[in-house]
CSV table of C-alpha atoms in Angstrom, one decimal:
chain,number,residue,atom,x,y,z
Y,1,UNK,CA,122.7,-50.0,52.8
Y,2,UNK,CA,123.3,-46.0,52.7
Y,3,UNK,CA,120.9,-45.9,49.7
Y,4,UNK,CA,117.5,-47.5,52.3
Y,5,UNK,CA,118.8,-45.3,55.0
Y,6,UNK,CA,118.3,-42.2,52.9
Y,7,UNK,CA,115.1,-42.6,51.4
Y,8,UNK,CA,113.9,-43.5,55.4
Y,9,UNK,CA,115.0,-40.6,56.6
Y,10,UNK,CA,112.9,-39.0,53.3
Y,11,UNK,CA,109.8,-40.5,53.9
Y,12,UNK,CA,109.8,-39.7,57.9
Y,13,UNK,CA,110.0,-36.3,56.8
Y,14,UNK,CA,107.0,-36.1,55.0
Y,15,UNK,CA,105.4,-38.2,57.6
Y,16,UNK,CA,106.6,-35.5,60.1
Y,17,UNK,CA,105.7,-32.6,58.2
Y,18,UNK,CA,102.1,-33.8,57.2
Y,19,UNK,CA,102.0,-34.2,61.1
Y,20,UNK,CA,103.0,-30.7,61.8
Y,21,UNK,CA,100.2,-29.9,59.5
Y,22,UNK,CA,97.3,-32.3,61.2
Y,23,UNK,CA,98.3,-30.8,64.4
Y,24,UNK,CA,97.6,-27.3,63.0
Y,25,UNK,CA,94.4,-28.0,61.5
Y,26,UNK,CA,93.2,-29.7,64.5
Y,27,UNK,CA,94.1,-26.6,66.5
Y,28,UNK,CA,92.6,-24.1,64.2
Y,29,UNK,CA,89.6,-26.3,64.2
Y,30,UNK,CA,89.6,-26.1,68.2
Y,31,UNK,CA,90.3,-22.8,68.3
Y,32,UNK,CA,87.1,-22.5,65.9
Y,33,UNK,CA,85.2,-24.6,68.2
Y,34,UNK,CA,86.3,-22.5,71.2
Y,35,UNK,CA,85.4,-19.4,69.9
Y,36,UNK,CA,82.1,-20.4,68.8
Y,37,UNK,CA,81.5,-21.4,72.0
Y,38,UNK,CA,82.9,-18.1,73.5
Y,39,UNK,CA,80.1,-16.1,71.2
Y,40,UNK,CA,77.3,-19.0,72.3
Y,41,UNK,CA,77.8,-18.2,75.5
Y,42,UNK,CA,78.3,-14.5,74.9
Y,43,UNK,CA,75.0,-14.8,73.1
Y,44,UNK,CA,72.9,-16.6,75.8
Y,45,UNK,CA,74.6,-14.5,78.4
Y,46,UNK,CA,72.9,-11.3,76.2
Y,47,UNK,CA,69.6,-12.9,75.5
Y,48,UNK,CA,69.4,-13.6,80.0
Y,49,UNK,CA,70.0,-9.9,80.3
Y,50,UNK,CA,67.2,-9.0,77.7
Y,51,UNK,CA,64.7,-11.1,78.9
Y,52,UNK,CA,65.7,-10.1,82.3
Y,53,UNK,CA,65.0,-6.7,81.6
Y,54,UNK,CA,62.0,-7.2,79.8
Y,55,UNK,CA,60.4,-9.3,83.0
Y,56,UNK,CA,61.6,-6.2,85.4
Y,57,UNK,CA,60.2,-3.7,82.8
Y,58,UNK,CA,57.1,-6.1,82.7
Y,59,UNK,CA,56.8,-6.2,86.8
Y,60,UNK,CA,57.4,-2.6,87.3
Y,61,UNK,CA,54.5,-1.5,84.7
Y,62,UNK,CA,52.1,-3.9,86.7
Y,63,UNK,CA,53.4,-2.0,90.1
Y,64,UNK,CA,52.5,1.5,88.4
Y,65,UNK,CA,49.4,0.3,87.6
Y,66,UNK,CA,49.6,-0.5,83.9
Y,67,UNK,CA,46.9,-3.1,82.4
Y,68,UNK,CA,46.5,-4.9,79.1
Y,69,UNK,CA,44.3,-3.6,76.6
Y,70,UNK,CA,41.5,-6.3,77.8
Y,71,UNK,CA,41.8,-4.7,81.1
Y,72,UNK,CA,41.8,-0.9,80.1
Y,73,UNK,CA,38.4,-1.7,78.4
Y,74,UNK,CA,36.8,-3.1,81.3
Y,75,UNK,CA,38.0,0.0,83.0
Y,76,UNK,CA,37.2,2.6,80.3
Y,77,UNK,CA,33.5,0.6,80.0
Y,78,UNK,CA,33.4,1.1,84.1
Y,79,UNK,CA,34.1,4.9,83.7
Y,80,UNK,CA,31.5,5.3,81.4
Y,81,UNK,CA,29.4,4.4,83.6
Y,82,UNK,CA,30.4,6.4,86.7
Y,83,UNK,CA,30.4,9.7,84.9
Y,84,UNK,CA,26.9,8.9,82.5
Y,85,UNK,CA,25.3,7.9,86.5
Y,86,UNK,CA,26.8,11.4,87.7
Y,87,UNK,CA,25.7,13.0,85.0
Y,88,UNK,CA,22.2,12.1,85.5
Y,89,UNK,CA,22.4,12.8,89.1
Y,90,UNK,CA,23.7,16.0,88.9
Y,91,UNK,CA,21.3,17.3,85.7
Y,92,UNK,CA,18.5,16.2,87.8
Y,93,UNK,CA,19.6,17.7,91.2
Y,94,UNK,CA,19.8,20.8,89.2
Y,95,UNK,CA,16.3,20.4,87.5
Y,96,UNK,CA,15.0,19.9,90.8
Y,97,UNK,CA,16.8,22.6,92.3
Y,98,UNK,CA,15.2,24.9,89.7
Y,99,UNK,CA,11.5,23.4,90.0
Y,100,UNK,CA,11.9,23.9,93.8
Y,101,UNK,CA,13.0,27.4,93.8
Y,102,UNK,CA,9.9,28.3,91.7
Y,103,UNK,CA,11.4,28.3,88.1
Y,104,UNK,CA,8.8,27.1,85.3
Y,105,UNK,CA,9.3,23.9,83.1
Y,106,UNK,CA,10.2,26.3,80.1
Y,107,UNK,CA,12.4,27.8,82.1
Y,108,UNK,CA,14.8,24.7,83.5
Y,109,UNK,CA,14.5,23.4,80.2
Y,110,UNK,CA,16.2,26.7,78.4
Y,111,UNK,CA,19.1,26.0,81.0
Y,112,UNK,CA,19.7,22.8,79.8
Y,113,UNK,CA,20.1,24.2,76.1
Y,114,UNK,CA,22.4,27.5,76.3
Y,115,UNK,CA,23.5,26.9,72.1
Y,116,UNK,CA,19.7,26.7,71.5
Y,117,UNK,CA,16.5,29.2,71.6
Y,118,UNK,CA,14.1,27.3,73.5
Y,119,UNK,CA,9.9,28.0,72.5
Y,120,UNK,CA,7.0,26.3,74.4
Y,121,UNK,CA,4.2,26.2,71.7
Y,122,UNK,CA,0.9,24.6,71.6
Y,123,UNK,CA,2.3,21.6,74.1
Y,124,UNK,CA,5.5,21.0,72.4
Y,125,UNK,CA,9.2,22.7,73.1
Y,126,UNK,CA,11.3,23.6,69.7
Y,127,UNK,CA,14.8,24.1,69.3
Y,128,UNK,CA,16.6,26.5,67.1
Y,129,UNK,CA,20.0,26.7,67.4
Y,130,UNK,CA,21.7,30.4,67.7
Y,131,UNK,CA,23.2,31.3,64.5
Y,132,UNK,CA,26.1,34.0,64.0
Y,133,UNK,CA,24.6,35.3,61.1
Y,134,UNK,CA,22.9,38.1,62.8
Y,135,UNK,CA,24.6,40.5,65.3
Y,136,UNK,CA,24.5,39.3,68.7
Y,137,UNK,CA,23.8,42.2,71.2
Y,138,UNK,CA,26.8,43.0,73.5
Y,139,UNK,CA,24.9,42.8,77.1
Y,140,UNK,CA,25.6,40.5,80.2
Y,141,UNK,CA,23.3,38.7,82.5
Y,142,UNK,CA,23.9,41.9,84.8
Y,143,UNK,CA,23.7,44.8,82.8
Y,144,UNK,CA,20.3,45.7,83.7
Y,145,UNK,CA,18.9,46.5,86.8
Y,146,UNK,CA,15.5,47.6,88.0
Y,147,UNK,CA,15.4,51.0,90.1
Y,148,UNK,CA,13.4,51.9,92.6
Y,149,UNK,CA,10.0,53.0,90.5
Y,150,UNK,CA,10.5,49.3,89.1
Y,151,UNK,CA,11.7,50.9,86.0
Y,152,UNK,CA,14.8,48.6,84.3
Y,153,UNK,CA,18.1,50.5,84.2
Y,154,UNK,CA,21.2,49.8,82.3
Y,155,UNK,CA,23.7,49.4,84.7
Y,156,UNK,CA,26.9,47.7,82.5
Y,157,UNK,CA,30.2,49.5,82.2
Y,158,UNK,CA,29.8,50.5,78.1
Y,159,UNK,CA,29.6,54.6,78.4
Y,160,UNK,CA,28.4,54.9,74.7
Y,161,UNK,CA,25.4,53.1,75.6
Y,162,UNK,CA,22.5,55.5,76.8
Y,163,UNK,CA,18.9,54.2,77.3
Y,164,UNK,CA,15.3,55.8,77.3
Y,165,UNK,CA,12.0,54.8,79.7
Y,166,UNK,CA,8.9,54.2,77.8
Y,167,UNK,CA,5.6,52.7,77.9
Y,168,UNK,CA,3.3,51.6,75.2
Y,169,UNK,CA,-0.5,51.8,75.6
Y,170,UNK,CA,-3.6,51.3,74.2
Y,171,UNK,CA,-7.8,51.4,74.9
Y,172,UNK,CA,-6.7,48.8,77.5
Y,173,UNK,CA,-5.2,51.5,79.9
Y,174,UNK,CA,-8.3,53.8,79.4
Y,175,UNK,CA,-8.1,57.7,80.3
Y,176,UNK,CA,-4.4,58.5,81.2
Y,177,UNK,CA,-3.1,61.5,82.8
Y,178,UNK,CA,0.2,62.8,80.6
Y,179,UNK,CA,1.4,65.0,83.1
Y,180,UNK,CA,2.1,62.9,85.7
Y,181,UNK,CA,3.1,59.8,83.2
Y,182,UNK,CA,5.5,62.7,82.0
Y,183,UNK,CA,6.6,63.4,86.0
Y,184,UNK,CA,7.2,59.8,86.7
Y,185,UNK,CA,10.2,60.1,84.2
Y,186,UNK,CA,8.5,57.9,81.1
Y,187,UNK,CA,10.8,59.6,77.9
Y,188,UNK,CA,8.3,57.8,75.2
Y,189,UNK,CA,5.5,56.0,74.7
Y,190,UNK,CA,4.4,53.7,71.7
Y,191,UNK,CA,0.7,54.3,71.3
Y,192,UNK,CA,-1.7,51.7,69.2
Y,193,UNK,CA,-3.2,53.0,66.3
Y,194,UNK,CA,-5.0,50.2,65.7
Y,195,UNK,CA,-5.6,46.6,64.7
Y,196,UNK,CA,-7.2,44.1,62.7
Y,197,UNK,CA,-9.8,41.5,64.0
Y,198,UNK,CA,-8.3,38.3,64.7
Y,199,UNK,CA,-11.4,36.3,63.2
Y,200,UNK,CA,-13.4,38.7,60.5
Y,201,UNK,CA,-10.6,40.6,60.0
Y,202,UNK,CA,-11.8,44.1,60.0
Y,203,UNK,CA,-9.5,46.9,60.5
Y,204,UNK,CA,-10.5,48.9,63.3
Y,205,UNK,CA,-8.9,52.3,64.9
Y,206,UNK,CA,-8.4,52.4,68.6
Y,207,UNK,CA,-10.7,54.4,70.4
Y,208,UNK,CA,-8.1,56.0,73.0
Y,209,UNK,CA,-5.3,56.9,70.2
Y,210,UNK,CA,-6.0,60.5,69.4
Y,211,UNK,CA,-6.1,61.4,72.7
Y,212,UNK,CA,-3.1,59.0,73.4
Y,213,UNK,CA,-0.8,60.6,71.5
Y,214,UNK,CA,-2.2,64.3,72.2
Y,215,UNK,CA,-1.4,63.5,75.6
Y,216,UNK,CA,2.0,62.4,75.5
Y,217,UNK,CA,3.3,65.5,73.0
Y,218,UNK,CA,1.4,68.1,74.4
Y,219,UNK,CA,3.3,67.3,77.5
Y,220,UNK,CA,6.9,66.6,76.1
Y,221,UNK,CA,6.6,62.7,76.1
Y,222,UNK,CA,8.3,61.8,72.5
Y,223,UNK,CA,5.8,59.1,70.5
Y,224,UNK,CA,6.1,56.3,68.6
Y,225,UNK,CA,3.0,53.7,67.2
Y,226,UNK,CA,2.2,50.4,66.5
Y,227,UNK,CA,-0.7,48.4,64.7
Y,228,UNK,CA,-1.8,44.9,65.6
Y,229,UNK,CA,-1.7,43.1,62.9
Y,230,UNK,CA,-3.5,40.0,61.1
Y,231,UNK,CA,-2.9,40.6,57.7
Y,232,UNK,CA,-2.4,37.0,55.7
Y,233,UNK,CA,-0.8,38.7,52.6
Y,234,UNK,CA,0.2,41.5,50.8
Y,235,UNK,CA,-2.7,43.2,50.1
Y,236,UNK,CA,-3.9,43.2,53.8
Y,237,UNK,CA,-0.5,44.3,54.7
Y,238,UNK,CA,-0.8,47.2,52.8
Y,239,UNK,CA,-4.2,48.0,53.8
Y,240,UNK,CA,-3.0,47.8,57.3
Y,241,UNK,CA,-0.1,50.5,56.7
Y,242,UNK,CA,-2.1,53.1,55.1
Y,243,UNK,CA,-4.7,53.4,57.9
Y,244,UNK,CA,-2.1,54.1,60.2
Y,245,UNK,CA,0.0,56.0,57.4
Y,246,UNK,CA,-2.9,58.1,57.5
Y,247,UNK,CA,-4.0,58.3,60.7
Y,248,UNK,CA,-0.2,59.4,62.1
Y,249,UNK,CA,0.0,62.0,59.0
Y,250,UNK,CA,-0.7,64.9,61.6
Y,251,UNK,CA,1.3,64.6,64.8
Y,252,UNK,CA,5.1,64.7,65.1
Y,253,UNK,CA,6.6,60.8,65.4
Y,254,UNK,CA,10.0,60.4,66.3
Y,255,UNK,CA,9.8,56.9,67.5
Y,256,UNK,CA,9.7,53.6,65.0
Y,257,UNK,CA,6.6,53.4,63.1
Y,258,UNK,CA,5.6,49.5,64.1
Y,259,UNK,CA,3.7,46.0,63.2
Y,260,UNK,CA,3.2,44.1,66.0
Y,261,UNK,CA,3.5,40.5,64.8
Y,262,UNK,CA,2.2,38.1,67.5
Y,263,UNK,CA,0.0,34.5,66.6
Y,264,UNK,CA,-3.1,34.6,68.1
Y,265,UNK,CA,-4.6,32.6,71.3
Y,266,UNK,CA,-7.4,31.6,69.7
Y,267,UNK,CA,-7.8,28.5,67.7
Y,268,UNK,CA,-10.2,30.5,65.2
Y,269,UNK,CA,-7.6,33.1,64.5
Y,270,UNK,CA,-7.8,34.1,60.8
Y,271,UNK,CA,-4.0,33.9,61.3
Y,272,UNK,CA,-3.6,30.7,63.1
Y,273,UNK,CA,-2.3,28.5,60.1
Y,274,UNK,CA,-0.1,31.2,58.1
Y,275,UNK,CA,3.0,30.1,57.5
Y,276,UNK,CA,6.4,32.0,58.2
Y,277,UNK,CA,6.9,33.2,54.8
Y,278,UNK,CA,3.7,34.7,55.0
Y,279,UNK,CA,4.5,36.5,58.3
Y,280,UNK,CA,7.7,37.7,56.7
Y,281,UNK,CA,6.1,38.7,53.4
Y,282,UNK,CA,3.6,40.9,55.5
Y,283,UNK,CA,6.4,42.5,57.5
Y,284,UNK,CA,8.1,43.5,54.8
Y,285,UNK,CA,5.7,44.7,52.7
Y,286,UNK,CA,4.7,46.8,55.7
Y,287,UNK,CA,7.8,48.1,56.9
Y,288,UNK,CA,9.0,49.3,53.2
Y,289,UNK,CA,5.8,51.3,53.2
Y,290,UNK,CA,6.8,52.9,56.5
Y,291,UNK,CA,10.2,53.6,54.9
Y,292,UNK,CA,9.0,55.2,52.1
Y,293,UNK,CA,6.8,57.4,53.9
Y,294,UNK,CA,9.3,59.0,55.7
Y,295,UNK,CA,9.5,57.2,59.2
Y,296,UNK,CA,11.4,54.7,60.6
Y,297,UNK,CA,10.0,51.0,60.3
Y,298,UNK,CA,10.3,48.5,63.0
Y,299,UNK,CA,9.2,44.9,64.3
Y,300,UNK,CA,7.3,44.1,67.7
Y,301,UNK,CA,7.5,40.5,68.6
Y,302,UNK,CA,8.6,37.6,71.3
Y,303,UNK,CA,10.7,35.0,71.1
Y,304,UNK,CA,8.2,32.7,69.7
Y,305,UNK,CA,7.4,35.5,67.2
Y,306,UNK,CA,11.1,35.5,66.0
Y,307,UNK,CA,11.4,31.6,65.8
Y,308,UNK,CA,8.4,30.0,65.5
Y,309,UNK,CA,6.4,32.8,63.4
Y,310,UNK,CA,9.2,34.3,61.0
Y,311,UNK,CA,13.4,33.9,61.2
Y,312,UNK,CA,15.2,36.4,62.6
Y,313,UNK,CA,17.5,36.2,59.7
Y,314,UNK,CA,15.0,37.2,57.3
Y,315,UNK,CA,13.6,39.7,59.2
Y,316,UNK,CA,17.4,41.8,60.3
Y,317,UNK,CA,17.1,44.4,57.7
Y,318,UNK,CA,14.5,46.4,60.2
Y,319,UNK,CA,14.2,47.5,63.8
Y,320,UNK,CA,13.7,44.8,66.7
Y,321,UNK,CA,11.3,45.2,69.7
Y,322,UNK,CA,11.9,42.5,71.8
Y,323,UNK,CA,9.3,41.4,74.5
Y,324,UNK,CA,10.4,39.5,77.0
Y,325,UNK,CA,8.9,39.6,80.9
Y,326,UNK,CA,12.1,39.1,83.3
Y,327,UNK,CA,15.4,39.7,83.6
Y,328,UNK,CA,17.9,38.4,82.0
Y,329,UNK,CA,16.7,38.6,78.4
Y,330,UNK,CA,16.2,35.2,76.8
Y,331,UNK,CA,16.9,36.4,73.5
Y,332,UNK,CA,20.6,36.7,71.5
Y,333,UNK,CA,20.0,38.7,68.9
Y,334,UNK,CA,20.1,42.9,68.3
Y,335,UNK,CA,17.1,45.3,69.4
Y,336,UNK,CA,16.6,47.9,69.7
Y,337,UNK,CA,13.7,47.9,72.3
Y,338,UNK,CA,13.0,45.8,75.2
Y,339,UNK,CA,9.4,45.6,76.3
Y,340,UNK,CA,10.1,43.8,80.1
Y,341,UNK,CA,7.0,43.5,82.1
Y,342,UNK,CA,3.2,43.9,81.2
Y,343,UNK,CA,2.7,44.6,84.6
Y,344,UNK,CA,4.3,48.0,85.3
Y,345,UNK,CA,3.0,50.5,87.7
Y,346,UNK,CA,3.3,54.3,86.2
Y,347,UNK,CA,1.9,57.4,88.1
Y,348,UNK,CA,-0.8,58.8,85.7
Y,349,UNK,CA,-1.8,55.4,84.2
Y,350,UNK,CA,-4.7,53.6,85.9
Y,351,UNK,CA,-3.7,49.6,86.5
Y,352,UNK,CA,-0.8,48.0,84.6
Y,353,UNK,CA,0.9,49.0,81.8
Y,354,UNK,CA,3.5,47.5,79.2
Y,355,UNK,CA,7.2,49.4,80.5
Y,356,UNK,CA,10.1,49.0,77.5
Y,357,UNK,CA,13.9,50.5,77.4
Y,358,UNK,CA,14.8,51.5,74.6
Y,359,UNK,CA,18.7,51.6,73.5
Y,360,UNK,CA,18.9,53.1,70.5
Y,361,UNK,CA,19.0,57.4,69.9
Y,362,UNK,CA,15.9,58.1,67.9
């Protein structure tokens, strides 16, 4: 009887202890269960807030005015638009503000291009762009100003700058009085020498240049000349340069020695199909001449001839004579004289005549 009673109380025990131990297990596993559920809801609470946040974020950058990418095309393709329709609205308001005030075609059209030199040739327009290879000159739009005798003054700020008044003349201007050309304040002229025919080709003198330039130095007027030229190569050139080598051999000069290099108006010009390295070939060879004779060579051209006929780049080792009717100039490069009307009015001189500036000390 004591013997069964012991080994009951025994096995209860273990019964008891393996149910202490079920207990804790389950409430491990509950507490397991609980906490996961704690961090589920922890979780979800989290991802509310996110999304939450995202959807205001969302709302507030549709209030401001944010679009999708779909959108900002539509709106970017509708810009385009607006500003390519004001564009062409405004550009031709302007042309036609131009054309209306009297401006030419050539004209408008240069102030469309202000990177590009502009030419009108033969029915076309051509464009070379402006190149920094060459010196620019340094003047503004309003640095010159004409005075009352219609003469062009420079008026800009740059005290080392000091300018002469000249003309240049030819048989054109027929008998000119030197005293009063003198008295109407001319400092220089640039007289022809002469020029070769623009179809045969022969050289001729000009019949006014001896008295021409006896004029001007008898009464103080410093001289410079020029010869019209038509030469195709270098043996013309140099034909051309010793006539008026020659001819100049007995006065004083102490203006540029000059080729005038223009293309001719008419369609049967010897000259009419020469091509730029040609033109530059025969300014060369001409100006070297002059340089080796003692006197200081220059080139007389427009803006056609320094485009069109030769490159100004090719040409920058000499003297410039721009021509160029108006104000401002419509040329970027260095000169060194301005020829600026044809259709100046100088007590002595009988009709018009060519007036120039000259801004370089000769």
């Amino acid at each position: 009887m004591n013997s069964s009673s012991g080994e009951f109380r025994e096995r209860r025990g273990v019964r008891n202890t393996h149910n202490i131990i079920s207990i804790i297990f389950l409430s491990l596993v509950a507490l397991l269960a609980l906490s996961f559920s704690i961090a589920l809801l922890i979780k979800n609470a989290m991802l509310k807030r996110e999304e939450e946040a995202v959807r205001s974020e969302l709302e507030a950058l549709n209030n401001e005015g944010y679009y999708t990418e779909v959108e900002t095309q539509i709106l970017v393709d509708e810009a385009k638009k607006v500003a390519a329709d004001e564009t062409e609205k405004s550009i031709k308001g302007m042309i036609q503000s131009k054309l209306e005030a009297g401006e030419g075609t050539t004209s408008t059209i240069r102030s469309l291009f202000p990177e590009q030199i502009v030419v009108a040739s033969d029915g076309r327009y051509y464009f070379f762009p402006i190149t920094d290879e060459i010196e620019h000159h340094p003047f503004d739009e309003d640095d010159f100003e004409f005075d009352d005798k219609g003469y062009l003054q420079y008026v800009g700020d740059d005290d080392n700058i000091t300018t002469k008044t000249g003309v240049d003349v030819s048989r054109f201007q027929g008998d000119i009085d030197w005293k009063k050309v003198s008295d109407a304040g001319i400092d220089f002229a640039i007289i022809r020498s002469g020029f070769r025919g623009t179809t045969e080709g022969k050289l001729l003198q000009d019949d006014y240049f001896e008295d021409n330039i006896k004029g001007a130095t008898k009464n103080g007027i410093d001289v410079g000349v020029y010869f019209y030229s038509q030469a195709l190569n270098e043996t013309e050139a140099l034909e051309e340069v010793q006539m008026m080598l020659d001819m100049i051999e007995p006065y004083e000069i102490k203006y540029p020695v000059v080729i005038d290099i223009e293309s001719a108006d008419s369609d049967s010009a010897r000259t009419v199909n020469l091509s730029s390295d040609s033109y530059e070939e025969v300014a060369k060879v001409f100006c070297e001449a002059v340089k080796k004779a003692g006197y200081k060579p220059m080139i007389y051209g427009n803006v056609k001839s320094f485009t069109l006929l030769m490159d100004a780049v090719d040409v920058d080792d000499y003297d410039i004579w721009i021509a160029y009717y108006g104000t401002p100039l419509y040329y970027p490069y260095h000169f060194d004289m301005w020829q600026y009307t044809s259709t100046g009015s100088v007590d002595g001189i009988t009709g018009n005549v060519d007036l120039n500036i000259c801004i370089t000390d000769y």
